[in-house]
PDB file of C-alpha atoms and ligand atoms in Angstrom:
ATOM      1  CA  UNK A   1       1.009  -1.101  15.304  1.00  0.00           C
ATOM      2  CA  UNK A   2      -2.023  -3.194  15.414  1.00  0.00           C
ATOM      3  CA  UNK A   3      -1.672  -5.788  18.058  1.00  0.00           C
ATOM      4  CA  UNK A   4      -3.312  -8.831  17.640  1.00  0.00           C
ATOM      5  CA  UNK A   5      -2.834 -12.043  20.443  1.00  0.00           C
ATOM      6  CA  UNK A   6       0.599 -10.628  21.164  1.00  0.00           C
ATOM      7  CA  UNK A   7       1.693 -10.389  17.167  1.00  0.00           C
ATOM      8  CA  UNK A   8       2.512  -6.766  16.226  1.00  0.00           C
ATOM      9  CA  UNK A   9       1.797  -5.914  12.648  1.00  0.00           C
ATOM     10  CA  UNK A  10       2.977  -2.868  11.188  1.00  0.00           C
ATOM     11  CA  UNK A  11       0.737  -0.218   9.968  1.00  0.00           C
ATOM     12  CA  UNK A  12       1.632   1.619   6.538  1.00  0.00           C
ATOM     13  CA  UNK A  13      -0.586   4.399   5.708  1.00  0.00           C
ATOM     14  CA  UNK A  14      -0.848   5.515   2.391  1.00  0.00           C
ATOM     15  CA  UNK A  15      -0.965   9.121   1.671  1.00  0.00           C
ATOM     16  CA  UNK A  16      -1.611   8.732  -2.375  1.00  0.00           C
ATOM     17  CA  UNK A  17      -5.360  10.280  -1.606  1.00  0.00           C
ATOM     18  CA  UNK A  18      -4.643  13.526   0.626  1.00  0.00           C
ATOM     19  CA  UNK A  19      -2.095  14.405  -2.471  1.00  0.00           C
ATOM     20  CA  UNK A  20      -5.637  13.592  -4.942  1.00  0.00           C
ATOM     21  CA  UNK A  21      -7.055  16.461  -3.436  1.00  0.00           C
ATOM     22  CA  UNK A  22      -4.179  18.836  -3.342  1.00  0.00           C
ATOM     23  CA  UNK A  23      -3.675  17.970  -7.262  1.00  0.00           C
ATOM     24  CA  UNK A  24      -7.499  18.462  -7.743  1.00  0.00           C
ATOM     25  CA  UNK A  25      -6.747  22.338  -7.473  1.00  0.00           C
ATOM     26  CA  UNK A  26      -3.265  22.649  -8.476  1.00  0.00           C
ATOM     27  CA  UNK A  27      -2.877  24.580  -4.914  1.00  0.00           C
ATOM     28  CA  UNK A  28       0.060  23.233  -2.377  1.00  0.00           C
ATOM     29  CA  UNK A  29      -2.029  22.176   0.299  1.00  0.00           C
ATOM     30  CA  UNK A  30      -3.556  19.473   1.462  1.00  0.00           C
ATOM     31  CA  UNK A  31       0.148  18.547   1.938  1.00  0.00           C
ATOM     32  CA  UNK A  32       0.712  14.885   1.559  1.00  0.00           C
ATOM     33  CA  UNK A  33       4.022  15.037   3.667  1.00  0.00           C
ATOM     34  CA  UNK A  34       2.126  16.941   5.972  1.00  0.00           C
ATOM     35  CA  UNK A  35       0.026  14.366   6.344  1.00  0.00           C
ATOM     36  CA  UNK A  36       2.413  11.809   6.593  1.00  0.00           C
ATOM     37  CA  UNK A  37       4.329  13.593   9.178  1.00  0.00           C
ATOM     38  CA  UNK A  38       0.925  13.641  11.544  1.00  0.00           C
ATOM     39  CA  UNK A  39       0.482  10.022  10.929  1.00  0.00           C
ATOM     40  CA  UNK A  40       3.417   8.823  12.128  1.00  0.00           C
ATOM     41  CA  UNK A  41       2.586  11.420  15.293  1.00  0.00           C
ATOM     42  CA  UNK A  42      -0.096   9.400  15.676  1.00  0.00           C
ATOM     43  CA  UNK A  43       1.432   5.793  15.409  1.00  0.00           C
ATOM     44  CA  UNK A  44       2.072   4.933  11.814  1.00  0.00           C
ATOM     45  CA  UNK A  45       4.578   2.524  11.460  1.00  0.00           C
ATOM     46  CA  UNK A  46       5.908   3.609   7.832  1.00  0.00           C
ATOM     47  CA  UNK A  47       4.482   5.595   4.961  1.00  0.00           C
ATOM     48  CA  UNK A  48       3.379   4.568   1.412  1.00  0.00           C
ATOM     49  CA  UNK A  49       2.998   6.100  -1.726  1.00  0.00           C
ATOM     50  CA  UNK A  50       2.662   5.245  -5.296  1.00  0.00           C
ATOM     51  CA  UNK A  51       4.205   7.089  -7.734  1.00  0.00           C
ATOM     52  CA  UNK A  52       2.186   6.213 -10.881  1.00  0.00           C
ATOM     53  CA  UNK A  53       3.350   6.524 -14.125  1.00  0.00           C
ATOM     54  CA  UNK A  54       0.302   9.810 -14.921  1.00  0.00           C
ATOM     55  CA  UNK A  55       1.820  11.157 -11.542  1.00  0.00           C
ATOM     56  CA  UNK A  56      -2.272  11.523 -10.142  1.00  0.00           C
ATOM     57  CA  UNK A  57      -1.148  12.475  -7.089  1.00  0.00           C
ATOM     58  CA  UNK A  58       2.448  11.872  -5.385  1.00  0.00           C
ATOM     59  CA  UNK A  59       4.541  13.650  -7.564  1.00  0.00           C
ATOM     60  CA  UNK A  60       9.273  12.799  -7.686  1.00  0.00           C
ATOM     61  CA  UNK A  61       9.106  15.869  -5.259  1.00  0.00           C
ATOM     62  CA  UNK A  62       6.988  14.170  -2.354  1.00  0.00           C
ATOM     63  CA  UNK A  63       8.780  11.321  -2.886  1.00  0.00           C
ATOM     64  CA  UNK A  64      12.188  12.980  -2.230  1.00  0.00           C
ATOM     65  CA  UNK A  65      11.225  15.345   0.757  1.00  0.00           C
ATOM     66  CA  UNK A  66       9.538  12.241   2.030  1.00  0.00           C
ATOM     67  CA  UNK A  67      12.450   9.901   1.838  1.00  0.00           C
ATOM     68  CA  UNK A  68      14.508  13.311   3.662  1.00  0.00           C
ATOM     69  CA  UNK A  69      11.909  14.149   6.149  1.00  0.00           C
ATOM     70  CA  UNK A  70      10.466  10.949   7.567  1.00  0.00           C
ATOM     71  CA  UNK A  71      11.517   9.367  10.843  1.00  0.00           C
ATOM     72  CA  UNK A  72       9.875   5.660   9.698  1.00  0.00           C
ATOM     73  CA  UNK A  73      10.629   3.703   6.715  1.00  0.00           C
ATOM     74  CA  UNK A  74       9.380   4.893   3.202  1.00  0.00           C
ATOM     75  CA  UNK A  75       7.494   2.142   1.385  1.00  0.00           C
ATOM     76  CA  UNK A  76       7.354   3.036  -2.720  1.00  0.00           C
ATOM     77  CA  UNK A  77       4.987   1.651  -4.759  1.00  0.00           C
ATOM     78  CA  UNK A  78       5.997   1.645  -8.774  1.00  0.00           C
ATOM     79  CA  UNK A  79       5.066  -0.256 -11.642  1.00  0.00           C
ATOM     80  CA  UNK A  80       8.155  -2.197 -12.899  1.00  0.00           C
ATOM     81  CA  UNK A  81       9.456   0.505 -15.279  1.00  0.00           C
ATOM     82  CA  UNK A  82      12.984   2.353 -16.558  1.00  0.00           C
ATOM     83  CA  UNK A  83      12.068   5.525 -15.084  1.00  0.00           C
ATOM     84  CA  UNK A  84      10.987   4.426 -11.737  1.00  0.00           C
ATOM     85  CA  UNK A  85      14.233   1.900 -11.485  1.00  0.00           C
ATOM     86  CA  UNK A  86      16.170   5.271 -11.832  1.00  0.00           C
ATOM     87  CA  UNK A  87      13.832   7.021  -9.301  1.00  0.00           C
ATOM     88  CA  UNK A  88      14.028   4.143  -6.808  1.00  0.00           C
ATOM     89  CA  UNK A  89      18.210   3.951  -7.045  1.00  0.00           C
ATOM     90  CA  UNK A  90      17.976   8.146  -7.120  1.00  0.00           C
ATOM     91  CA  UNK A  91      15.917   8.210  -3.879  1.00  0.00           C
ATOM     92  CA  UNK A  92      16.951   4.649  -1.952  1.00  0.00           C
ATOM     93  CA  UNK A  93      13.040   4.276  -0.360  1.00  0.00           C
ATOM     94  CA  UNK A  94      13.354   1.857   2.215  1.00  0.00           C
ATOM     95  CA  UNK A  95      11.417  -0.652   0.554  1.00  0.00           C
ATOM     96  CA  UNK A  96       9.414  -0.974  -3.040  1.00  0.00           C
ATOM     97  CA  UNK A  97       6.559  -2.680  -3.853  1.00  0.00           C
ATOM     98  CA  UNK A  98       6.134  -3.552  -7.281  1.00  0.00           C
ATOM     99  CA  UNK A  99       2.046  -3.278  -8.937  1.00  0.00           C
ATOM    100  CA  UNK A 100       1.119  -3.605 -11.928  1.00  0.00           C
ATOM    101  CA  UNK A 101       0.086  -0.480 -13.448  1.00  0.00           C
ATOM    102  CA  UNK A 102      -2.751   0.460 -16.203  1.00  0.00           C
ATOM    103  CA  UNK A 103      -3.805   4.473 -17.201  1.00  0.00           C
ATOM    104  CA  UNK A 104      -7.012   3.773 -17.154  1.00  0.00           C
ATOM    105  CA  UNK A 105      -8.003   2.175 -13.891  1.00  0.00           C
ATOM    106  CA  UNK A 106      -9.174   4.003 -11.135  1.00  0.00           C
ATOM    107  CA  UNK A 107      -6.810   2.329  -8.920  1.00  0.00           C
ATOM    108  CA  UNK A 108      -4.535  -1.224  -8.533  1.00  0.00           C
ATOM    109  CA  UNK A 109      -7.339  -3.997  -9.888  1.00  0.00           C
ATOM    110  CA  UNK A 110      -5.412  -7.134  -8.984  1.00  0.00           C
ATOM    111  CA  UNK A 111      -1.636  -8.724  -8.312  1.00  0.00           C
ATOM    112  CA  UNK A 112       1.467  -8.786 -10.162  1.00  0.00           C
ATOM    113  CA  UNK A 113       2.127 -11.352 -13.034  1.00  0.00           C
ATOM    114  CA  UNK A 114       5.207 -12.690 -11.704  1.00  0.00           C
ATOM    115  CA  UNK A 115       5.459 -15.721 -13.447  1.00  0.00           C
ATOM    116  CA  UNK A 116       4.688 -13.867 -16.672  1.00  0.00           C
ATOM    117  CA  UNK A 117       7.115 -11.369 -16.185  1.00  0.00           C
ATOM    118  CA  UNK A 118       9.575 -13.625 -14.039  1.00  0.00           C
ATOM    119  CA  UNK A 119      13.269 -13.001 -16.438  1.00  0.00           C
ATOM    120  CA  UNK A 120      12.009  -8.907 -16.664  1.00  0.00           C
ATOM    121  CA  UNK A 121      11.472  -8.820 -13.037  1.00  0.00           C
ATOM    122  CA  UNK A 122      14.558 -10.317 -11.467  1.00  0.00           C
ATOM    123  CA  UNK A 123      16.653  -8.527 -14.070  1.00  0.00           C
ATOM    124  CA  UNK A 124      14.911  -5.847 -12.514  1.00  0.00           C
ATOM    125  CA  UNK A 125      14.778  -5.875  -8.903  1.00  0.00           C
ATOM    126  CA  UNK A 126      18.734  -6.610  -8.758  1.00  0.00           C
ATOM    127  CA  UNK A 127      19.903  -2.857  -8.938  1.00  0.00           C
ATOM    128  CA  UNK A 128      17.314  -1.994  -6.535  1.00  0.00           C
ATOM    129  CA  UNK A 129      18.489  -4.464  -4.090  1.00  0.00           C
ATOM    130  CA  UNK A 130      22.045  -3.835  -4.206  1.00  0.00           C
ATOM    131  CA  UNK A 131      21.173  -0.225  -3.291  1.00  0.00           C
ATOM    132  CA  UNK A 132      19.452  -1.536  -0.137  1.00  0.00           C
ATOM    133  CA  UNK A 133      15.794  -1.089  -0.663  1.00  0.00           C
ATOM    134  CA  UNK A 134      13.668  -4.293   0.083  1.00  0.00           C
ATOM    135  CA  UNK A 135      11.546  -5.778  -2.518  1.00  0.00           C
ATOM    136  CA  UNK A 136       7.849  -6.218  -2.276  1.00  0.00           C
ATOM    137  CA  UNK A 137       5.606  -7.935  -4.963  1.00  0.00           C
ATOM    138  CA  UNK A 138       2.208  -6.946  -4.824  1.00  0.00           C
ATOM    139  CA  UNK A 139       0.225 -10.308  -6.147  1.00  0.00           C
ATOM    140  CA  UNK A 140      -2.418 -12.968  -5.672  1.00  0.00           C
ATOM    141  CA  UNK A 141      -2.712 -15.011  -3.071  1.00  0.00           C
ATOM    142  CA  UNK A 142      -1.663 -17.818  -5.211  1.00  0.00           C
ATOM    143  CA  UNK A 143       0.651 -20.540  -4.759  1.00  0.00           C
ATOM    144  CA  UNK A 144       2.744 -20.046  -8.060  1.00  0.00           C
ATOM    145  CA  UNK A 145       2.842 -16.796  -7.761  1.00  0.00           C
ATOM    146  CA  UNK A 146       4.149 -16.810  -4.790  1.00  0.00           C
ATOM    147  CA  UNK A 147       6.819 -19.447  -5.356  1.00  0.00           C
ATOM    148  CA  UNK A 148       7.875 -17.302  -8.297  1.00  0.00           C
ATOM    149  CA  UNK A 149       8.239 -14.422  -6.101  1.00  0.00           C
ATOM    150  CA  UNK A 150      10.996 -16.405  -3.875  1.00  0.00           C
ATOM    151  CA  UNK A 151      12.450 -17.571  -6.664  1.00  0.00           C
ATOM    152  CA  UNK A 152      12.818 -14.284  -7.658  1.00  0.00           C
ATOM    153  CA  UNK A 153      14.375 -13.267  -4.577  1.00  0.00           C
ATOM    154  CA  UNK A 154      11.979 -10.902  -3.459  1.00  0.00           C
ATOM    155  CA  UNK A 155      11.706 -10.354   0.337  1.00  0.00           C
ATOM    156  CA  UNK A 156       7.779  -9.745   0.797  1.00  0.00           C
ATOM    157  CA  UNK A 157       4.980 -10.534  -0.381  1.00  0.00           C
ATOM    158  CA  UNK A 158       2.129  -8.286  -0.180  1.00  0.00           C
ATOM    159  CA  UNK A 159      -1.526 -10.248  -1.058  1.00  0.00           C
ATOM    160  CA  UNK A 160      -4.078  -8.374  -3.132  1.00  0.00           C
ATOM    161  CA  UNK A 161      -6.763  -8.414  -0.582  1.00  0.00           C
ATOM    162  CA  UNK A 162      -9.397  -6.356  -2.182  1.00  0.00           C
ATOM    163  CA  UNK A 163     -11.890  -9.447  -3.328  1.00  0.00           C
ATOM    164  CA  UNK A 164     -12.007 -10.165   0.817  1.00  0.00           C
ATOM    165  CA  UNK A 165     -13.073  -6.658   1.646  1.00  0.00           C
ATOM    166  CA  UNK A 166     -15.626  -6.134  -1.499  1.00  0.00           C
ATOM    167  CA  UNK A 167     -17.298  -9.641  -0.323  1.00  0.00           C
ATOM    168  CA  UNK A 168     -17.197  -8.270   3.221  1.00  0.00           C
ATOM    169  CA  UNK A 169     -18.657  -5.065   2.556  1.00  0.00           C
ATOM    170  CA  UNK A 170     -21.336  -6.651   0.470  1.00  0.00           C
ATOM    171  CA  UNK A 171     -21.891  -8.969   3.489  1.00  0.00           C
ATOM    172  CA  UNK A 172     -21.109 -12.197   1.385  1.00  0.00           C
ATOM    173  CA  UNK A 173     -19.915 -13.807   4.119  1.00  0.00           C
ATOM    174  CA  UNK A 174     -19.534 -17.182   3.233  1.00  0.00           C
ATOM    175  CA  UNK A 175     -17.778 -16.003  -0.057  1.00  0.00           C
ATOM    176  CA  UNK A 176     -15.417 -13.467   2.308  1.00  0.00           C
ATOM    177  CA  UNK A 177     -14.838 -16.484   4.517  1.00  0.00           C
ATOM    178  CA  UNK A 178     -13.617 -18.881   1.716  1.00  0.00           C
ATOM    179  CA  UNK A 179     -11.292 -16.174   0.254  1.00  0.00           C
ATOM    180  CA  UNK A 180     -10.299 -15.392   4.508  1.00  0.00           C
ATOM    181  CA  UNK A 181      -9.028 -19.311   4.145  1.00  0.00           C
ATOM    182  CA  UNK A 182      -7.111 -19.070   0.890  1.00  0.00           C
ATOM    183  CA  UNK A 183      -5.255 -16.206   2.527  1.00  0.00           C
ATOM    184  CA  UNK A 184      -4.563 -18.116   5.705  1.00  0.00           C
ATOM    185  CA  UNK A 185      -3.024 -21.460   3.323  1.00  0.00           C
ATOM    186  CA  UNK A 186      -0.695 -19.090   1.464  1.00  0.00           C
ATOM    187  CA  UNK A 187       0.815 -17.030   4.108  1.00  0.00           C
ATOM    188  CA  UNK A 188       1.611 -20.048   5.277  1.00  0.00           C
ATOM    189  CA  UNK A 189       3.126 -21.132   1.878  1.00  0.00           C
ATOM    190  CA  UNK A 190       4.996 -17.821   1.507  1.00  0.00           C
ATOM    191  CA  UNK A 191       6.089 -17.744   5.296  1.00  0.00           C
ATOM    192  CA  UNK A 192       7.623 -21.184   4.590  1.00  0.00           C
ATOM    193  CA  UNK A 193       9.649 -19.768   1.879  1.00  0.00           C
ATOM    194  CA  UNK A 194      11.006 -17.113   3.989  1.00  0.00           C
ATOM    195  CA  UNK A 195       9.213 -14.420   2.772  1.00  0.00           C
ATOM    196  CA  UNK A 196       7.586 -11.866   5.028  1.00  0.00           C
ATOM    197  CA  UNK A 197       4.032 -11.450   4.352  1.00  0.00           C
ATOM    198  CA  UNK A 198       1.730  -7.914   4.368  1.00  0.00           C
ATOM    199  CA  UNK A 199      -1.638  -7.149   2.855  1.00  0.00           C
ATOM    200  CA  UNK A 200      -3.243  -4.432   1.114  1.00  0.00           C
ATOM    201  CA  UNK A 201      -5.970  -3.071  -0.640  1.00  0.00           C
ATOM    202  CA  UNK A 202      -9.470  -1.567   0.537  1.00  0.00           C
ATOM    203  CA  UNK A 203      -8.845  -2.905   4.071  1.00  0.00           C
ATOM    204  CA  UNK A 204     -11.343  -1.419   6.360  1.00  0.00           C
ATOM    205  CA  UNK A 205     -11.569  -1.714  10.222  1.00  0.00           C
ATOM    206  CA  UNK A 206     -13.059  -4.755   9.986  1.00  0.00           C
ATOM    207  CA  UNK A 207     -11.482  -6.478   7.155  1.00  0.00           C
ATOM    208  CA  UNK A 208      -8.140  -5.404   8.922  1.00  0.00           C
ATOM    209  CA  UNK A 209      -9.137  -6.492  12.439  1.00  0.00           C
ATOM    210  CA  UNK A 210     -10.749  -9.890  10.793  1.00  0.00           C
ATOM    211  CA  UNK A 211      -7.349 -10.120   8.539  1.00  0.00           C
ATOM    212  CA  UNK A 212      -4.682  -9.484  11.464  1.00  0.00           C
ATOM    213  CA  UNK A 213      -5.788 -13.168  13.240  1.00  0.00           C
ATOM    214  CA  UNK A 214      -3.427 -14.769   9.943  1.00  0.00           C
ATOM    215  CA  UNK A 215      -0.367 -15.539  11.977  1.00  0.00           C
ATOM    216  CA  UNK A 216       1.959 -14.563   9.269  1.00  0.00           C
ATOM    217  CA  UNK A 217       1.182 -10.819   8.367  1.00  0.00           C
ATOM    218  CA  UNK A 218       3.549  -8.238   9.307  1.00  0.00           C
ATOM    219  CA  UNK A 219       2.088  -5.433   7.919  1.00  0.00           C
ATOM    220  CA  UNK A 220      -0.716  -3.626   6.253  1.00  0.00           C
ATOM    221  CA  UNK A 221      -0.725  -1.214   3.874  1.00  0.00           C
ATOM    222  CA  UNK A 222      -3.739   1.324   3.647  1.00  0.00           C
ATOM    223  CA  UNK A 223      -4.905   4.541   2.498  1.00  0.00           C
ATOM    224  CA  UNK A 224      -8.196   5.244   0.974  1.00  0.00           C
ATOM    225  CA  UNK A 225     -10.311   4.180   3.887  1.00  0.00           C
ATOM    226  CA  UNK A 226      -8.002   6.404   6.224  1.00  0.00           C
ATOM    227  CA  UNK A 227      -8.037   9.594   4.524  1.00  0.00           C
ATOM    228  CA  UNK A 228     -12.035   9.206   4.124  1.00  0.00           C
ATOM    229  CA  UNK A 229     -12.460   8.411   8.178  1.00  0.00           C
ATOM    230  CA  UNK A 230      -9.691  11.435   8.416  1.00  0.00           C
ATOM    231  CA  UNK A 231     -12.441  13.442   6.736  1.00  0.00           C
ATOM    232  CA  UNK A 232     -15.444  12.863   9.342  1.00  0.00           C
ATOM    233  CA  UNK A 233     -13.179  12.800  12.465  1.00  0.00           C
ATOM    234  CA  UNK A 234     -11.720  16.168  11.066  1.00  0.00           C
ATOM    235  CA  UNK A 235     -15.176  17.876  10.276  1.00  0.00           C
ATOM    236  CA  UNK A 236     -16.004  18.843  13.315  1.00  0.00           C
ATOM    237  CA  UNK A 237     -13.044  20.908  14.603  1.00  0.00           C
ATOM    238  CA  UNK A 238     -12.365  22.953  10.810  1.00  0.00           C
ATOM    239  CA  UNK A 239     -16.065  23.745  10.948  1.00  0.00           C
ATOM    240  CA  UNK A 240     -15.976  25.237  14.240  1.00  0.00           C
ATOM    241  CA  UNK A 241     -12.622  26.851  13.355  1.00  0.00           C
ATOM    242  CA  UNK A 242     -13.730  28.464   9.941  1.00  0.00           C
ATOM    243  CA  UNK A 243     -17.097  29.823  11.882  1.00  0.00           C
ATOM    244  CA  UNK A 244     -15.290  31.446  14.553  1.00  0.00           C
ATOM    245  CA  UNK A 245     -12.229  33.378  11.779  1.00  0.00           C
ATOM    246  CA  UNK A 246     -15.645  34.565   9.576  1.00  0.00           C
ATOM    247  CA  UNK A 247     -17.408  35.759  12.783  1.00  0.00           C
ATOM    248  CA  UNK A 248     -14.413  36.903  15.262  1.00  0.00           C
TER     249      UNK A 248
HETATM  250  N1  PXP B  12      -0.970  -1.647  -1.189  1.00  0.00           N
HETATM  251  C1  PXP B  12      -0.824  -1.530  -2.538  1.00  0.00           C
HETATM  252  C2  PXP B  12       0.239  -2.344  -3.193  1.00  0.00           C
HETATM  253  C3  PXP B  12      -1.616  -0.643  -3.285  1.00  0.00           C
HETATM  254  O1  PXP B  12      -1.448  -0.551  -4.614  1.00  0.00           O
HETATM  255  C4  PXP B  12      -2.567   0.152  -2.613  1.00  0.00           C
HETATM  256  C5  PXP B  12      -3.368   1.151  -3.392  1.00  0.00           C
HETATM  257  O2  PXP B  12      -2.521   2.150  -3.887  1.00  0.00           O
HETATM  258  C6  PXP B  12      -2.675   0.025  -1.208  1.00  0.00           C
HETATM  259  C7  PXP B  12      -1.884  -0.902  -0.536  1.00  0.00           C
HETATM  260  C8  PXP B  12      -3.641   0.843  -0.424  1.00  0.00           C
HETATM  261  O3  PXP B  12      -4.948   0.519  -0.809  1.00  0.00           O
HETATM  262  P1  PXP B  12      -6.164   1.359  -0.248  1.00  0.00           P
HETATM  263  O4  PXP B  12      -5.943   2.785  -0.673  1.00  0.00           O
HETATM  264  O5  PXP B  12      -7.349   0.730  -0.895  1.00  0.00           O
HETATM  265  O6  PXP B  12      -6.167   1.222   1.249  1.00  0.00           O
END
């Protein structure tokens, strides 16, 4: 957990990106449940993957030895389709988190349309909530949005925080800093209505550590960044372990 001024948030890590390069070569390994088993070693608080719709990387088989295998909660991420309503009541993750979903894009480019899709969606998430899995809308920090989400009945919210972290990275500060505030007035908004709050999206160290001072978040969700710094700390110790099976 990340602790910030007493407040514990929960840390998901998404494995989506070690099961990239596994699918890259069509060969078994890296193993994304693998992986997911060594992060919670190592702290995580629950595990996320999206199953996309192209299956890019987690495939219905990680998601069912993961569900099986893992000793924290299972956090799914699906677009709002037929055949991942039957995969979510199949496997009972402990939580979804609905995205909306395109082919083409490289990866989720912004929130939910809840009010758009508000009579689809709660017709929707009923099943999945009578099985016991938590709902999570991935969306905007934005008020209507958010009050559509309650309405809906969802139990989290999880705010789109990927225009904070671009303006962060490109050291826009005082642009990072207004979009900081707009997440700080709706966790508020969403906390009011009951609904638990987490963030996700190209969080960083320092987006993260800036972002966990918003009283309201209980988790974060993140991936990408991770399996990259995975990739330098690991360097090291495979080099030195390939060099010594080629020469001993
Ligand atoms: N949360 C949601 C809802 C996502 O769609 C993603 C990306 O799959 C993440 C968190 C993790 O984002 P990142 O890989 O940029 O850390």
């Amino acid at each position: 957990m990340i602790e910030s001024g007493g407040k514990k948030i929960r840390l998901g890590v998404n494995i989506d990106h070690v099961a990239t390069i596994r699918n890259a070569r069509g060969t078994e390994y890296p193993s994304p449940i693998i992986a997911a088993k060594m992060a919670v070693d190592a702290g995580a608080d629950g595990i996320t993957a999206h199953l996309r719709e192209d299956r890019r990387h987690i495939r219905d088989s990680d998601i069912r030895i993961l569900k099986d295998s893992l000793s924290v909660s299972l956090n799914l991420e699906i677009a709002a389709t037929e055949e991942m309503a039957a995969m979510v009541i199949k496997t009972k993750p402990n939580s979804v988190c609905l995205v909306p979903e395109r082919r083409q894009e490289l990866t989720t480019e912004g929130g939910l349309d809840v009010l758009k899709g508000f009579n689809y969606l709660k017709n929707f998430i009923r099943p999945i909530k009578k099985c016991g899995t938590k709902v999570s809308l991935f969306v905007e920090a934005d008020e209507l949005q958010i009050r559509a989400a309650s309405d809906l009945g969802a139990d989290i919210v999880e705010f789109h925080v990927g225009k904070y972290c671009e303006l962060l990275e490109a050291e826009k500060i005082d642009l990072a800093q207004i979009e900081f505030e707009r997440y700080v007035n709706m966790a508020k908004c969403a906390g009011d209505l009951g609904l638990e709050v987490h963030l996700g999206h190209g969080l960083t160290y320092r987006s993260a550590k800036n972002l966990s001072k918003i009283k309201e978040v209980r988790e974060m969700n993140i991936g990408h960044f991770l399996i990259g710094e995975a990739i330098y700390y690991g360097m090291n110790k495979v080099i030195k372990k390939m060099k010594t099976a080629i020469n001993n």
